[in-house]
Coordinates of C-alpha atoms in Angstrom, one line a residue:
Chain A
M11 CA 15.2 -18.1 61.2
I12 CA 17.2 -19.0 58.3
K13 CA 15.9 -17.2 55.1
K14 CA 16.0 -19.6 52.4
R15 CA 17.9 -18.6 49.6
K16 CA 16.2 -18.5 46.2
N17 CA 17.3 -19.9 42.8
I18 CA 17.3 -18.2 39.7
L19 CA 14.1 -19.6 38.4
Q20 CA 12.2 -18.3 41.7
Y21 CA 13.9 -14.7 41.2
L22 CA 12.4 -14.9 37.5
V23 CA 9.1 -16.0 38.5
D24 CA 8.9 -13.3 41.3
F25 CA 10.3 -10.6 38.7
F26 CA 7.7 -11.6 36.0
S27 CA 4.6 -11.7 38.2
S28 CA 5.2 -8.9 40.2
Y29 CA 2.8 -5.7 40.2
L30 CA 5.7 -3.4 39.3
L31 CA 6.1 -5.3 36.1
C32 CA 2.5 -4.9 35.3
V33 CA 2.5 -1.2 35.9
V34 CA 5.5 -0.7 33.8
S35 CA 4.2 -2.8 30.8
L36 CA 0.8 -0.9 30.9
V37 CA 2.4 2.6 31.1
L38 CA 4.9 1.5 28.2
L39 CA 1.4 0.4 26.1
G40 CA 0.0 3.6 26.7
L41 CA 3.1 5.5 25.3
L42 CA 3.3 3.3 22.4
V43 CA -0.3 4.0 21.3
W44 CA 0.1 7.7 22.0
F45 CA 3.2 7.8 20.0
S46 CA 1.9 5.7 17.3
T47 CA -1.2 7.9 17.1
L48 CA 0.7 11.0 16.7
E49 CA 3.3 9.3 14.1
M50 CA 0.4 7.8 12.0
Q51 CA -0.5 11.3 10.8
D52 CA 3.1 11.7 9.1
I53 CA 3.6 8.0 8.0
G54 CA 0.0 6.4 7.4
L55 CA -1.9 4.0 9.2
S56 CA -0.2 0.7 7.9
K57 CA 3.4 2.1 8.4
A58 CA 2.9 3.1 11.9
L59 CA 1.0 -0.4 12.7
D60 CA 4.0 -2.0 11.2
K61 CA 6.7 0.1 13.1
Y62 CA 4.9 0.0 16.6
Y63 CA 3.1 -3.2 16.6
S64 CA 5.1 -5.8 14.4
H65 CA 6.8 -8.7 16.2
K66 CA 9.7 -7.9 14.0
N67 CA 10.7 -4.6 15.8
F68 CA 12.3 -5.1 19.1
I69 CA 12.9 -1.5 19.8
V70 CA 11.0 1.5 18.4
I71 CA 12.1 5.1 18.6
P72 CA 9.1 7.5 17.7
E73 CA 9.4 10.3 15.4
I74 CA 6.8 12.9 15.7
N75 CA 6.1 16.4 14.2
G76 CA 7.3 15.5 10.7
G77 CA 9.9 13.0 11.2
K78 CA 11.8 14.5 14.2
S79 CA 13.1 11.7 16.2
T80 CA 12.3 11.8 19.9
Y81 CA 15.4 9.7 20.9
I82 CA 13.4 7.7 23.2
P83 CA 13.9 4.0 22.6
L84 CA 10.8 2.1 23.7
P85 CA 10.3 -1.6 23.5
G86 CA 8.0 -2.6 20.5
A87 CA 4.2 -3.1 21.5
Y88 CA 4.4 -6.8 20.7
W89 CA 7.2 -7.7 22.9
V90 CA 5.4 -5.4 25.7
C91 CA 2.1 -7.7 25.1
C92 CA 4.3 -10.7 25.6
V93 CA 5.8 -9.6 28.8
L94 CA 2.2 -8.4 30.0
F95 CA 0.8 -11.9 29.0
V96 CA 3.3 -13.6 31.1
N97 CA 2.9 -11.2 34.0
M98 CA -0.7 -11.6 34.0
L99 CA -0.8 -15.4 33.6
L100 CA 1.8 -15.7 36.7
G101 CA 0.7 -13.1 38.8
G102 CA -2.8 -12.6 37.8
I103 CA -3.9 -16.5 37.5
I104 CA -1.4 -18.9 38.7
R105 CA -0.2 -17.0 41.8
L106 CA -3.1 -15.3 42.8
R107 CA -4.7 -16.8 46.0
K108 CA -7.6 -18.8 44.9
G109 CA -10.8 -18.8 46.8
W110 CA -14.6 -17.8 46.6
R111 CA -13.6 -14.2 47.4
N112 CA -11.2 -14.1 44.4
I113 CA -13.1 -16.1 42.0
G114 CA -14.5 -13.0 39.9
V115 CA -10.8 -11.6 39.8
V116 CA -9.4 -14.9 38.4
I117 CA -12.1 -15.0 35.9
S118 CA -11.6 -11.5 34.5
H119 CA -7.9 -12.1 34.5
F120 CA -8.5 -15.1 32.5
G121 CA -10.6 -13.1 29.9
I122 CA -7.9 -10.5 29.8
V123 CA -4.8 -13.0 29.1
S124 CA -7.4 -14.8 26.6
L125 CA -7.8 -11.4 24.8
L126 CA -3.9 -11.2 24.6
V127 CA -3.9 -14.6 23.0
V128 CA -6.5 -13.7 20.6
G129 CA -4.3 -10.5 19.5
F130 CA -1.2 -13.0 19.0
V131 CA -3.4 -15.3 16.6
D132 CA -4.5 -12.1 15.1
H133 CA -0.9 -10.7 14.6
H134 CA 0.2 -14.0 12.9
Q135 CA -2.5 -15.5 11.3
S136 CA -5.0 -12.9 10.1
I137 CA -4.7 -11.6 6.6
H138 CA -6.1 -8.4 5.2
G139 CA -6.8 -7.6 1.6
K140 CA -8.8 -5.4 -0.5
M141 CA -11.3 -6.1 -3.3
E142 CA -12.4 -3.3 -5.7
V143 CA -15.3 -4.2 -7.6
F144 CA -16.8 -2.4 -10.6
Q145 CA -20.4 -2.8 -11.8
G146 CA -21.0 -5.4 -14.6
E147 CA -17.9 -7.6 -13.9
T148 CA -17.2 -10.7 -11.7
Y149 CA -14.4 -10.6 -9.3
D150 CA -13.0 -13.5 -7.4
Y151 CA -9.7 -12.0 -6.2
A152 CA -8.4 -9.6 -3.6
T153 CA -5.0 -7.7 -3.4
K154 CA -3.3 -8.0 0.0
F155 CA -2.5 -4.5 1.8
D156 CA 0.9 -3.4 1.7
Y157 CA 2.4 -6.8 0.2
T158 CA 3.9 -6.3 -3.2
S159 CA 4.7 -9.2 -5.4
I160 CA 6.4 -9.7 -8.6
E161 CA 4.7 -12.0 -10.9
L162 CA 6.2 -14.0 -13.9
S163 CA 3.8 -15.7 -16.5
E164 CA 4.3 -17.4 -19.7
F165 CA 1.8 -16.9 -22.6
D166 CA 1.1 -20.0 -24.7
E167 CA 0.9 -19.9 -28.7
S168 CA -2.9 -18.4 -28.4
G169 CA -1.7 -15.7 -26.0
V170 CA -3.4 -17.1 -22.9
K171 CA -1.7 -16.5 -19.7
Q172 CA -0.4 -19.5 -17.6
R173 CA -0.3 -19.7 -14.0
P174 CA 2.4 -16.9 -12.8
Y175 CA 5.2 -17.7 -10.6
V176 CA 5.2 -15.4 -7.6
I177 CA 8.1 -13.6 -6.0
K178 CA 6.6 -12.6 -2.4
H179 CA 7.3 -9.2 -0.8
D180 CA 9.5 -10.6 1.9
Q181 CA 11.9 -11.7 -0.8
V182 CA 12.5 -8.4 -2.1
A183 CA 11.4 -5.7 0.6
D184 CA 14.9 -5.7 2.3
L185 CA 16.9 -5.1 -1.1
G186 CA 16.9 -1.3 -1.2
D187 CA 19.9 -0.6 -3.8
R188 CA 21.4 -4.5 -3.6
M189 CA 20.8 -7.0 -6.2
R190 CA 19.2 -10.5 -5.7
R191 CA 18.7 -13.1 -8.4
F192 CA 15.9 -15.4 -8.6
T193 CA 16.1 -18.7 -10.5
F194 CA 13.3 -20.7 -11.8
K195 CA 13.8 -24.5 -12.5
A196 CA 11.5 -24.8 -15.4
L197 CA 12.1 -21.4 -17.1
P198 CA 15.0 -20.6 -19.4
F199 CA 16.2 -17.4 -17.6
D200 CA 17.0 -15.9 -14.0
L201 CA 15.7 -12.6 -13.0
E202 CA 17.8 -10.1 -11.1
V203 CA 15.7 -7.6 -9.1
R204 CA 17.4 -4.4 -7.9
H205 CA 16.7 -0.9 -6.6
F206 CA 13.6 -2.0 -4.8
R207 CA 11.6 1.2 -3.4
E208 CA 8.4 1.3 -1.5
N209 CA 7.0 4.3 -3.0
V210 CA 8.1 5.6 -6.3
V211 CA 7.2 8.1 -9.2
V212 CA 7.7 7.0 -12.7
V213 CA 9.4 9.9 -14.5
N214 CA 9.8 10.7 -18.1
A215 CA 13.8 10.7 -18.5
S216 CA 13.3 13.5 -21.2
S217 CA 11.5 15.9 -18.6
R218 CA 14.6 16.0 -16.3
A219 CA 12.2 17.3 -13.5
R220 CA 13.7 15.0 -11.2
G221 CA 17.1 13.3 -10.3
N222 CA 17.7 9.7 -11.4
D223 CA 19.3 8.4 -8.4
S224 CA 19.8 4.6 -9.6
G225 CA 21.2 5.9 -13.0
E226 CA 18.8 3.5 -14.7
I227 CA 16.6 4.3 -17.5
V228 CA 14.2 1.8 -19.1
D229 CA 12.3 2.7 -22.4
G230 CA 12.9 6.5 -21.6
F231 CA 11.6 6.2 -17.9
F232 CA 13.1 5.8 -14.4
L233 CA 12.0 5.4 -10.9
H234 CA 12.2 8.2 -8.5
P235 CA 11.7 7.5 -4.8
A236 CA 8.9 9.5 -3.4
K237 CA 7.6 10.5 -0.1
M238 CA 4.2 8.6 0.7
D239 CA 1.2 10.7 1.4
P240 CA 0.1 9.4 4.7
S241 CA -3.8 10.3 3.9
K242 CA -3.6 7.9 1.0
D243 CA -1.9 5.0 2.7
Y244 CA -0.7 3.8 -0.8
F245 CA 2.6 2.4 -1.6
N246 CA 3.5 2.5 -5.2
Y247 CA 6.3 0.0 -5.0
G248 CA 9.0 -0.2 -7.9
C249 CA 12.1 -1.8 -8.9
Y250 CA 14.3 -2.6 -12.0
V251 CA 14.6 -6.3 -13.2
L252 CA 17.3 -7.6 -15.4
V253 CA 16.1 -10.9 -17.5
K254 CA 19.2 -13.0 -17.9
P255 CA 18.5 -15.8 -20.4
K256 CA 20.6 -18.9 -19.9
N257 CA 20.8 -19.6 -23.7
G258 CA 23.2 -16.8 -24.3
E259 CA 20.6 -14.5 -25.8
P260 CA 20.8 -10.8 -24.7
S261 CA 19.6 -9.6 -21.3
R262 CA 16.7 -7.4 -21.2
K263 CA 16.1 -4.5 -18.5
L264 CA 12.6 -3.8 -17.2
L265 CA 11.0 -1.2 -15.0
L266 CA 8.4 -2.6 -12.8
C267 CA 6.0 -0.3 -10.9
R268 CA 2.5 -1.1 -9.3
S269 CA 1.1 1.7 -10.9
V270 CA 1.7 0.5 -14.5
G271 CA -0.9 -2.0 -13.9
F272 CA -0.1 -4.3 -16.9
P273 CA 2.5 -7.0 -17.7
Q274 CA 5.8 -6.0 -19.2
T275 CA 6.5 -8.7 -21.9
F276 CA 9.7 -10.2 -23.4
S277 CA 10.4 -13.2 -25.3
V278 CA 13.2 -15.8 -24.7
G279 CA 13.7 -19.0 -26.9
G280 CA 10.9 -18.0 -29.0
K281 CA 8.3 -17.9 -26.1
L282 CA 6.7 -14.8 -24.4
Y283 CA 6.6 -13.8 -21.0
G284 CA 5.1 -11.2 -19.1
I285 CA 6.1 -9.8 -15.6
E286 CA 4.3 -7.3 -13.5
M287 CA 4.3 -6.1 -9.8
P288 CA 0.8 -6.1 -8.6
N289 CA 0.0 -6.2 -4.8
E290 CA -0.2 -9.8 -4.0
I291 CA -2.8 -11.6 -5.5
W292 CA -5.2 -13.4 -3.2
K293 CA -7.7 -15.9 -5.0
M294 CA -11.0 -16.0 -3.0
P295 CA -13.4 -19.1 -2.7
F296 CA -16.5 -16.9 -4.0
S297 CA -16.9 -14.7 -6.7
V298 CA -18.6 -11.2 -6.4
D299 CA -20.9 -9.4 -8.8
L300 CA -21.6 -5.5 -7.9
I301 CA -25.4 -5.0 -8.7
N302 CA -25.0 -1.3 -6.8
S303 CA -23.6 0.8 -4.5
V304 CA -24.9 3.8 -2.8
G305 CA -23.3 6.5 -0.7
E306 CA -24.0 9.4 1.3
Y307 CA -21.8 12.1 2.7
Y308 CA -22.3 14.3 5.7
P309 CA -23.9 17.7 4.2
G310 CA -20.9 19.9 3.2
T311 CA -18.1 17.6 3.7
R312 CA -16.5 14.7 2.0
R313 CA -16.9 12.5 5.1
P314 CA -18.7 9.4 4.3
S315 CA -21.9 9.1 6.4
K316 CA -22.9 5.8 5.1
F317 CA -22.4 3.8 2.1
Q318 CA -23.4 0.3 1.2
S319 CA -23.3 -2.2 -1.4
T320 CA -25.7 -5.1 -2.8
I321 CA -23.8 -7.6 -4.4
A322 CA -24.6 -11.0 -6.0
W323 CA -22.0 -13.6 -4.8
T324 CA -21.5 -17.4 -5.5
G325 CA -19.3 -19.6 -3.0
E326 CA -17.1 -22.2 -4.9
D327 CA -19.0 -25.0 -3.4
E328 CA -22.4 -23.3 -3.9
E329 CA -24.6 -23.6 -7.2
R330 CA -26.6 -20.7 -6.8
E331 CA -25.9 -17.2 -6.4
K332 CA -27.0 -15.2 -3.4
V333 CA -28.0 -11.5 -3.2
Q334 CA -26.7 -9.8 0.2
T335 CA -26.3 -6.1 1.1
I336 CA -23.2 -5.1 2.8
K337 CA -22.9 -2.1 4.8
M338 CA -20.8 -0.8 7.6
N339 CA -20.6 -3.2 10.7
H340 CA -22.7 -5.6 8.4
P341 CA -20.3 -7.7 6.5
M342 CA -20.5 -10.8 4.6
R343 CA -19.1 -14.1 5.9
Y344 CA -18.2 -17.2 4.1
K345 CA -15.7 -20.1 5.0
G346 CA -13.5 -17.8 7.3
F347 CA -13.5 -14.9 5.1
T348 CA -15.3 -11.8 6.2
L349 CA -16.2 -9.1 3.7
Y350 CA -16.7 -5.7 5.0
Q351 CA -17.7 -2.4 3.3
A352 CA -14.4 -0.5 3.3
N353 CA -14.7 2.5 0.9
W354 CA -16.9 3.8 -1.6
N355 CA -16.5 6.2 -4.7
E356 CA -19.2 8.1 -6.8
P357 CA -19.7 6.4 -10.2
I358 CA -16.8 7.1 -12.6
N359 CA -17.2 7.2 -16.4
G360 CA -20.8 6.0 -15.6
L361 CA -19.6 2.8 -13.4
E362 CA -20.5 2.2 -10.1
F363 CA -17.7 1.3 -7.9
S364 CA -17.3 -0.4 -4.2
G365 CA -14.4 -1.4 -2.2
F366 CA -14.3 -4.0 0.2
E367 CA -11.8 -5.2 3.0
I368 CA -11.4 -8.9 3.1
V369 CA -10.0 -10.4 6.5
T370 CA -9.4 -14.0 7.3
N371 CA -8.7 -14.7 10.8
P372 CA -9.1 -17.5 12.9
A373 CA -9.8 -15.6 16.1
D374 CA -12.4 -13.5 14.3
Q375 CA -15.3 -14.0 17.1
W376 CA -12.8 -14.7 20.1
P377 CA -12.6 -11.2 21.4
K378 CA -16.4 -11.2 21.8
V379 CA -16.0 -14.4 23.9
C380 CA -12.8 -12.9 25.9
M381 CA -15.0 -9.8 26.8
W382 CA -17.9 -11.9 28.0
I383 CA -15.5 -13.7 30.3
S384 CA -14.3 -10.5 31.7
A385 CA -17.5 -9.2 32.1
I386 CA -19.0 -12.3 34.0
G387 CA -15.7 -12.1 36.2
L388 CA -16.3 -8.7 37.1
L389 CA -20.0 -9.0 37.7
V390 CA -19.2 -12.1 39.9
H391 CA -16.4 -10.1 41.7
F392 CA -18.5 -7.0 42.4
S393 CA -21.7 -9.2 43.3
L394 CA -19.7 -10.8 45.9
K395 CA -18.4 -7.3 47.1
L396 CA -21.9 -5.9 47.1
G397 CA -23.3 -9.1 48.8
K398 CA -20.7 -8.7 51.6
Y399 CA -21.1 -5.1 51.8
L400 CA -24.9 -5.6 52.5
E401 CA -24.2 -8.3 54.9
R402 CA -22.0 -6.1 57.0
E403 CA -24.3 -3.4 56.8
T404 CA -27.2 -5.6 58.1
R405 CA -24.9 -6.9 60.9
K406 CA -23.9 -3.5 61.9
E407 CA -27.5 -2.5 62.0
K408 CA -28.7 -5.5 64.0
G409 CA -25.6 -4.7 66.4
N410 CA -26.8 -1.1 66.9
K411 CA -30.4 -2.2 67.5
Q412 CA -29.2 -4.7 70.1
A413 CA -27.0 -2.0 71.9
D414 CA -30.1 0.3 71.9
E415 CA -32.2 -2.2 73.5
Chain B
M6 CA 28.4 -16.0 43.8
K7 CA 26.8 -18.7 41.5
F8 CA 23.9 -16.7 40.8
R9 CA 25.9 -13.6 39.7
S10 CA 27.9 -15.8 37.2
L11 CA 24.8 -17.3 35.9
R12 CA 23.0 -13.8 35.4
T13 CA 26.2 -12.7 33.7
K14 CA 26.2 -15.4 31.5
F15 CA 22.7 -15.1 30.6
I16 CA 23.2 -11.5 29.7
W17 CA 26.2 -12.3 27.6
L18 CA 24.2 -14.9 25.7
S19 CA 21.5 -12.5 25.1
C20 CA 23.7 -9.8 23.6
Y21 CA 25.3 -12.4 21.6
S22 CA 22.2 -13.8 20.2
A23 CA 20.8 -10.0 19.4
I24 CA 24.1 -9.3 17.5
L25 CA 23.6 -12.6 15.6
V26 CA 20.0 -11.8 14.5
C27 CA 21.0 -8.4 13.6
C28 CA 23.7 -9.2 11.5
K29 CA 22.2 -12.2 9.8
E30 CA 23.1 -11.9 6.2
Q31 CA 20.6 -11.8 3.3
P32 CA 20.7 -14.5 0.7
K33 CA 21.8 -13.2 -2.8
E34 CA 20.1 -15.7 -4.7
M35 CA 16.6 -17.6 -4.2
E36 CA 14.9 -20.3 -6.1
V37 CA 11.2 -19.5 -7.0
D38 CA 8.7 -22.5 -7.2
E39 CA 5.6 -20.8 -6.0
R40 CA 2.8 -20.5 -8.5
R41 CA -0.5 -19.1 -8.0
E42 CA -3.9 -20.4 -9.6
L43 CA -5.4 -18.3 -12.1
C44 CA -8.4 -16.0 -11.4
Q45 CA -10.3 -13.0 -12.7
Y46 CA -7.2 -10.7 -12.4
D47 CA -5.5 -12.7 -15.2
D48 CA -8.4 -12.1 -17.4
P49 CA -7.2 -9.3 -19.8
N50 CA -10.6 -8.1 -20.6
I51 CA -11.7 -7.8 -16.9
F52 CA -12.0 -3.9 -15.9
K53 CA -9.7 -3.0 -13.2
N54 CA -9.2 0.5 -13.4
S55 CA -12.0 3.1 -13.9
Y56 CA -9.4 5.9 -14.6
E57 CA -8.4 4.5 -18.0
T58 CA -10.7 6.2 -20.3
I59 CA -9.5 4.4 -23.2
L60 CA -8.7 0.5 -23.5
G61 CA -7.1 -1.5 -26.3
T62 CA -6.0 -5.1 -26.7
Q63 CA -2.2 -4.9 -26.1
P64 CA -0.1 -7.2 -28.8
L65 CA 1.9 -9.4 -26.6
S66 CA 5.2 -8.2 -27.9
W67 CA 4.4 -4.6 -26.9
R68 CA 5.5 -3.4 -23.4
R69 CA 3.2 -1.1 -21.6
V70 CA 5.0 2.2 -19.9
N71 CA 3.9 4.6 -17.8
R72 CA 1.3 7.1 -19.2
T73 CA 2.6 10.5 -19.7
D74 CA 1.0 14.0 -20.5
F75 CA -1.0 13.6 -23.5
R76 CA -0.4 10.3 -23.9
L77 CA -3.4 7.8 -22.6
L78 CA -1.9 5.0 -23.3
N79 CA 1.8 4.4 -23.9
Y80 CA 3.7 1.2 -25.2
A81 CA 7.5 0.6 -26.0
V82 CA 8.4 -2.0 -29.0
G83 CA 11.5 -3.5 -29.8
N84 CA 14.6 -1.5 -28.8
A85 CA 13.5 2.1 -29.6
T86 CA 10.2 2.2 -30.9
E87 CA 7.0 4.1 -29.0
V88 CA 3.4 3.7 -29.4
A89 CA 1.1 6.4 -27.8
V90 CA -2.6 6.9 -28.0
G91 CA -4.0 10.2 -27.1
Q92 CA -7.3 12.1 -27.4
V93 CA -7.1 15.6 -28.9
D94 CA -10.1 18.2 -28.8
G95 CA -10.2 20.4 -31.8
G96 CA -8.0 20.9 -34.7
G97 CA -9.4 18.3 -37.1
V98 CA -7.9 15.3 -38.8
L99 CA -6.0 17.1 -41.8
A100 CA -4.3 19.7 -39.3
N101 CA -3.0 16.9 -36.9
L102 CA -1.9 14.7 -39.9
N103 CA 0.1 17.9 -41.2
R104 CA 1.7 18.2 -38.0
W105 CA 3.1 14.8 -38.3
E106 CA 4.0 15.6 -41.7
R107 CA 6.2 18.7 -40.8
E108 CA 7.9 16.5 -38.0
F109 CA 9.4 14.8 -41.1
G110 CA 9.8 17.6 -43.2
Q111 CA 7.1 16.4 -45.6
D112 CA 4.9 18.7 -47.9
V113 CA 1.4 19.5 -45.9
M114 CA -1.5 17.7 -47.4
E115 CA -4.3 19.7 -48.8
D116 CA -7.1 17.1 -48.2
L117 CA -7.5 13.6 -47.1
S118 CA -8.2 11.9 -50.3
G119 CA -5.7 9.1 -51.2
L120 CA -5.2 8.3 -47.6
A121 CA -5.8 4.8 -46.4
T122 CA -8.5 4.0 -43.9
I123 CA -9.5 1.5 -41.2
K124 CA -12.3 1.1 -39.3
M125 CA -12.3 2.1 -35.5
F126 CA -14.9 2.1 -32.7
G127 CA -17.2 0.1 -35.0
E128 CA -17.9 1.8 -38.1
R129 CA -15.8 5.0 -38.0
D130 CA -13.3 5.6 -40.6
A131 CA -9.8 6.3 -39.2
Y132 CA -7.1 7.7 -41.6
V133 CA -3.8 6.3 -41.8
I134 CA -0.5 8.0 -42.8
Q135 CA 3.0 6.4 -43.1
L136 CA 6.0 8.7 -43.1
K137 CA 9.7 8.1 -43.0
G138 CA 13.2 9.9 -43.2
L139 CA 14.7 12.4 -40.7
F140 CA 12.5 13.2 -37.8
Q141 CA 12.9 16.7 -36.4
K142 CA 11.1 18.3 -33.4
K143 CA 11.4 20.1 -30.2
M144 CA 10.3 17.6 -27.2
S145 CA 10.3 19.5 -23.5
G146 CA 12.2 22.2 -25.0
M147 CA 15.0 20.0 -26.5
P148 CA 15.5 19.6 -30.1
V149 CA 15.3 16.1 -31.2
K150 CA 16.6 14.7 -34.6
A151 CA 16.7 11.0 -35.7
E152 CA 17.7 9.8 -39.1
G153 CA 16.2 6.6 -40.6
W154 CA 13.0 6.7 -38.7
A155 CA 9.4 6.1 -39.5
V156 CA 6.1 6.9 -38.0
T157 CA 2.8 5.3 -38.6
G158 CA -0.1 7.5 -37.7
I159 CA -4.0 6.8 -37.4
I160 CA -6.5 9.3 -36.5
C161 CA -10.2 8.9 -36.0
D162 CA -12.9 11.7 -35.3
I163 CA -15.1 10.2 -32.6
G164 CA -17.3 13.2 -33.0
N165 CA -18.1 16.3 -31.1
G166 CA -14.5 17.7 -32.3
S167 CA -12.6 14.9 -30.7
L168 CA -10.1 12.9 -32.3
V169 CA -8.5 9.7 -31.0
T170 CA -4.5 9.4 -32.4
V171 CA -2.5 6.3 -32.6
K172 CA 0.9 6.8 -33.4
M173 CA 4.0 4.3 -33.6
M174 CA 7.3 6.1 -34.0
G175 CA 10.9 4.6 -34.3
P176 CA 13.6 3.0 -36.4
E177 CA 11.9 2.4 -39.7
D178 CA 12.9 -1.6 -39.7
E179 CA 11.0 -1.7 -36.2
V180 CA 8.1 0.1 -37.4
K181 CA 7.8 -1.7 -40.6
A182 CA 7.8 -5.1 -38.7
E183 CA 4.9 -4.2 -36.4
Q184 CA 2.3 -2.7 -38.9
E185 CA 0.0 -5.7 -38.5
S186 CA 0.0 -5.4 -34.8
L187 CA -0.5 -1.8 -34.8
M188 CA -3.7 -2.1 -37.1
D189 CA -4.9 -4.9 -35.0
F190 CA -4.5 -2.9 -31.9
A191 CA -6.2 0.2 -33.4
K192 CA -9.3 -1.7 -34.4
S193 CA -9.5 -3.0 -30.8
I194 CA -9.3 0.6 -28.9
R195 CA -12.6 1.3 -27.2
I196 CA -13.8 4.1 -24.9
N197 CA -14.9 3.1 -21.3
S198 CA -17.8 5.2 -20.8
L199 CA -19.5 4.1 -24.0
Q200 CA -18.8 0.3 -23.7
R201 CA -19.7 -1.7 -20.6
V202 CA -19.0 -5.5 -20.6
K203 CA -22.7 -7.0 -20.6
E204 CA -22.0 -10.4 -20.2
R205 CA -19.7 -12.2 -17.4
S206 CA -16.1 -13.3 -18.4
K207 CA -16.4 -16.7 -19.8
K208 CA -15.0 -19.6 -17.8
V209 CA -13.7 -22.7 -19.3
D210 CA -13.0 -25.5 -17.3
G211 CA -12.7 -23.3 -14.3
V212 CA -10.0 -21.3 -15.8
N213 CA -10.7 -17.7 -17.3
Q214 CA -10.0 -17.3 -21.0
S215 CA -9.6 -14.1 -22.7
K216 CA -11.4 -14.1 -26.1
K217 CA -8.2 -13.3 -27.8
G218 CA -4.5 -12.9 -26.6
G219 CA -2.8 -9.8 -25.5
Y220 CA -3.7 -7.3 -23.0

């Protein structure tokens, strides 16, 4: 018999639908989860997630035990999941022999493939933010996790802030010691941003406690790069900015840092401007008033056993405010936004406080559906197996009885 | 043979693409046109940080800088002028004012009579002192000297032996130009634990408006 030669497409389909590829992908995912869990203790949760699970990283080299490299290059988890998706689609659904015997397996594989799709949607479309509320104030904004921004606003003659221009995280995060110029059509100056750092300490130049690697000193202070405390998972972003007026006025150097918390002001052409570096501000379609917040710790520890908040909130399309209690696993949902109780502190300066995590994710409820699909598939499959087994046993018994007779 | 050459081409193409992606040059200049809508974050009266024990309405021409030891609020003004707000427990108003006198080589005062006053924290008297000349002091162990400098200092006794100090120091011409802003700022200072916002921030036409300018 002459063996038909396969073309490249057939080789690719065979390769991507093979059991071997599936096993290798699952082993790699197991390794990535293990290493990311170990490294998370050194670099913090968000950095670990970004390093191991982001689509931007093709290759990951784990570093454990305080930053020691393992010299083991692994593919990024996102790309392993892509390969697993193709493998399960081709091998687990398309090429699988269809029939009543395998219907349960096909259904559960479909559920798992859908779960991978949910993961991709979550990765690319979901946004996470944080809303910190103090009693007695109304809040209608959150700040995005680990996304800094540089905001530039003009103040009118009565000192009221105008809508700010926003330079986003992706436009400065790759800078390091380099400089990038930002231009604004309607403004009489340009901005040069340099020496961007993920985590800094603002140091008084007269103290000489730490070295100044950039050589810049602004208003008697400079930025010193600092190692992030992984337990706090807080990035204190910082950079230097040079304001360059287009009308020939002298340039102005400013120091921006997340911890300053207020705009640095300067004037150009007789108008006043402010520039600051908050985490990206995210306007919400609702406003929140904290009525009270309650928390408890496990006895003798600082581990919270429960905390909950009662809020009064008003949606932008609503006329009346609603009162709702938010606690762990009981979030508030409104127009695709989900508000989770994330953290709590005891009252400070007499003011009650509560921290919420805001998530917007089009695939928010899909994992539940996918798990149900997989569960139904497994139920069908094992029910059929059980039925076959019982039928076989019954036939065997009948056969034995007939033989005895 | 055809398959091998195809496979080889595919591998080379993948490597070339990877190199291109890795060596992509980052832009040196970008135009910014994105603006966001105003929200409560932009209201200068909104309470964002409970660790600030003292708040004040910052004049727009001042720049807020990082807090340091003994300075709860820290501002830079002009080219070389600083404004610092501190809280001192003990010593008394006269002793602290005399400390500033000595920094400028002036004679110490016997009492507070003759000093100008303003109202802070509602109805409490705050004493104002204005000095100029040669400033001499040791800061962080290093001697500091500055000719032609001036200081405007304000001290208010807030009770229980606690004093709030507001001190503007720098070149004489800069300090003189900021007197009115300094007085307005001092009068706006409040302590968090004693004052809570009782009514919600005012919204006008859907945009939050501060009651007066500045932060």
